XYZ file of C-alpha atoms in Angstrom:
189
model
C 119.909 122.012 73.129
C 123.141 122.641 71.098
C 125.496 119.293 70.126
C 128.969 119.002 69.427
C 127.889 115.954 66.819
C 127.604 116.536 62.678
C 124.702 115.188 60.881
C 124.572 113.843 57.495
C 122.183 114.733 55.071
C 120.286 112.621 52.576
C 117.375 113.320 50.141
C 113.875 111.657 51.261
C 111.471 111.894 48.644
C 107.763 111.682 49.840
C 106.009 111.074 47.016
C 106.304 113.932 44.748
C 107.993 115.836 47.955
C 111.573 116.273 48.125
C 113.048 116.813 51.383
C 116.382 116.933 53.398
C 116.946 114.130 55.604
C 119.757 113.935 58.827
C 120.881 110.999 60.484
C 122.304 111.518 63.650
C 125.296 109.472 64.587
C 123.044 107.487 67.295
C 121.311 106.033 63.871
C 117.932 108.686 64.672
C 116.215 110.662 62.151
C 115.441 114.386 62.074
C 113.788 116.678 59.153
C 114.356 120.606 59.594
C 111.664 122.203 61.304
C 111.228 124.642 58.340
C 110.999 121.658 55.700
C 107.996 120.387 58.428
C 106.282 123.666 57.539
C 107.111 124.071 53.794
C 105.682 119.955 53.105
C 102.515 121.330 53.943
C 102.705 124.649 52.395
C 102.750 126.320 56.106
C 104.404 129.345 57.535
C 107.348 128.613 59.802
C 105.505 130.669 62.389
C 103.105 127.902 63.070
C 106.064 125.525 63.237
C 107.361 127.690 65.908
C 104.321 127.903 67.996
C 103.605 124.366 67.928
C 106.843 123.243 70.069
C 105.298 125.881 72.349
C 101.801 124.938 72.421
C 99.820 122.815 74.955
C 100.157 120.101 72.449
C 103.564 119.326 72.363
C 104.491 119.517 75.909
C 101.382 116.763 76.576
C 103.503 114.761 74.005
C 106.621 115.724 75.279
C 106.656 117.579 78.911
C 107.983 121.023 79.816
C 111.047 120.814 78.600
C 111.575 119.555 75.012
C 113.409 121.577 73.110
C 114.665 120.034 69.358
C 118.127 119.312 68.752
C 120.098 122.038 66.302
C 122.954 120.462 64.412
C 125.799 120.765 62.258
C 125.702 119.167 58.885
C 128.691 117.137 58.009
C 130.258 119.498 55.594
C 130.936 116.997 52.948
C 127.150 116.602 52.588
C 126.294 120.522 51.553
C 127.558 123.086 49.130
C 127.873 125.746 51.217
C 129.145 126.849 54.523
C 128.500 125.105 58.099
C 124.509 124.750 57.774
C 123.231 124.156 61.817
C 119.682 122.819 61.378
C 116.664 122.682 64.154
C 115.554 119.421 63.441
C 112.602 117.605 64.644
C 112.397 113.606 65.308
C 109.834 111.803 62.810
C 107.311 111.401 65.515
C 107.451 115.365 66.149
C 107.281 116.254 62.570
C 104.083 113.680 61.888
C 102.687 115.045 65.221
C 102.812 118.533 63.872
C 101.347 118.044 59.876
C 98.434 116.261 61.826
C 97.760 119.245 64.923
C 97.706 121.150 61.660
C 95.470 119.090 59.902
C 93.232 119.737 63.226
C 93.809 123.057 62.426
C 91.841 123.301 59.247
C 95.337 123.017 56.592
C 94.284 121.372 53.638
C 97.636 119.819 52.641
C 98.386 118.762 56.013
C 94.998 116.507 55.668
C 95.812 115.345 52.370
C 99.265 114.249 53.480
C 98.051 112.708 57.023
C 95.818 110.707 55.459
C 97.802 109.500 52.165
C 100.681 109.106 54.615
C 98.329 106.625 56.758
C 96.870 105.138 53.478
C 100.516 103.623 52.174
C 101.119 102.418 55.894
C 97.845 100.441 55.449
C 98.898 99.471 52.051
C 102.373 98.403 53.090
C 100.950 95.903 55.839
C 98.381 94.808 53.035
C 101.110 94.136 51.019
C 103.239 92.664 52.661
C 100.185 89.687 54.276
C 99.686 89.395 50.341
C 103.021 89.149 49.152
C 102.933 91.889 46.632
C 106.148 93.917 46.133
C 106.246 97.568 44.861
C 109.579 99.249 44.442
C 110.109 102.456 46.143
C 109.693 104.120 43.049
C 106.085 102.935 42.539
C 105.476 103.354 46.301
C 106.593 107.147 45.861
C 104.192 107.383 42.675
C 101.036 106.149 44.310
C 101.478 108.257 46.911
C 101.902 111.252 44.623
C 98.689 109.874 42.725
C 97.232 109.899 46.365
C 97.553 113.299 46.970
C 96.741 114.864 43.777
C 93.445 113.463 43.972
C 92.711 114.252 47.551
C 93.954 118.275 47.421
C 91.319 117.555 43.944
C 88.316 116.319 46.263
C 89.567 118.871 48.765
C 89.232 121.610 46.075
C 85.645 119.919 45.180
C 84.607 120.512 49.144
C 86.138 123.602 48.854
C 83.681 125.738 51.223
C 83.964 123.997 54.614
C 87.760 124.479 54.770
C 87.918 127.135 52.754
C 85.543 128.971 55.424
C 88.514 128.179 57.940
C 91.304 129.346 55.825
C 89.488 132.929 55.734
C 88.968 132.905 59.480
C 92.471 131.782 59.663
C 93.546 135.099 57.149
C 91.526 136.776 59.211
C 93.125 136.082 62.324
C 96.169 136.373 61.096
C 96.147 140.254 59.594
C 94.569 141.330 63.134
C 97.569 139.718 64.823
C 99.665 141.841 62.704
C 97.752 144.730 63.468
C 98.046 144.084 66.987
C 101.577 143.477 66.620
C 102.008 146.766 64.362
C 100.110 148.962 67.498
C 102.894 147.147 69.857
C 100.845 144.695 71.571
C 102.293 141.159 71.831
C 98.575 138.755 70.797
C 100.554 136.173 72.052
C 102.067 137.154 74.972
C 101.976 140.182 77.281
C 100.701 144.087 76.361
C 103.596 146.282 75.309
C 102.770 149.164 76.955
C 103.526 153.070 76.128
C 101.829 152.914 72.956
């Protein structure tokens, strides 16, 4: 669905992740759906799939569809930018069907993401306060050393990530012989 509203943009760094944020004028979140994909060192192409996969529509029904904005001009350098963003929940909801998936960075981030929400409630029943600074570095610390131990494993996901290369250069294959792997037989081929 297409709005008539501009966005503004603001940076959100995630620990040692830097992304663009938008604020819609109802006060709600979105992060581009291509920034969704990049955090966890994806292809955009599984970004797409996932609003149309079984997944999503048990989340969300039928019919979602993300919102694509304008930017508020003041907040870019260049030209009217019109983003697809995705709400929070959809964005989290994707890095961790991804994570099912067998992506290694989408594991490390689910579960440093869930380890500083932890932290935050531990915190705050203890009264300890960490700026957002610190916050940002021990979640950087956090996910060095889990893509580390997730380099250490090594062989059980890196078994998936050849299937998953695998899988992907038939696709193109099939694609390059004019057959859709995803959708219906091009035929005349």
């Amino acid at each position: 669905m297409t709005t008539e509203f501009k966005a503004t943009r603001a940076t959100v760094t995630i620990g040692s992740l830097v992304v663009d944020g938008f604020m819609l004028p109802d006060g709600t979140y979105r992060m581009s759906q291509t920034q969704a994909a990049e955090c966890i060192q994806d292809d955009t192409i599984y970004a797409r799939r996932f609003l149309a996969s079984n997944a999503l529509k048990a989340l969300r029904g039928e019919g979602y569809t993300p919102d694509t904005f304008e930017v508020d001009p003041s907040d870019q350098a260049r030209g009217q930018t019109r983003i697809q963003g995705w709400t929070l929940d959809i964005v989290y909801c994707y890095w961790v069907y991804r994570c099912f998936k067998g992506n290694k960075q989408a594991f490390a981030l689910i579960v440093a993401l869930g380890t500083e929400t932890l932290e935050r409630r531990f915190d705050n029943a203890f009264g300890v306060n960490r700026s957002e600074s610190e916050r940002n570095q021990r979640l950087s610390d956090r996910l060095q050393r889990l893509q580390k131990d997730l380099d250490r494993l090594g062989e059980g996901f890196a078994l998936d990530d050849v299937i998953r290369q695998e899988r992907d250069r038939f696709e193109q294959k099939l694609i390059d012989h004019g057959i859709d792997p995803w959708g219906n037989i091009v035929t005349g081929k």
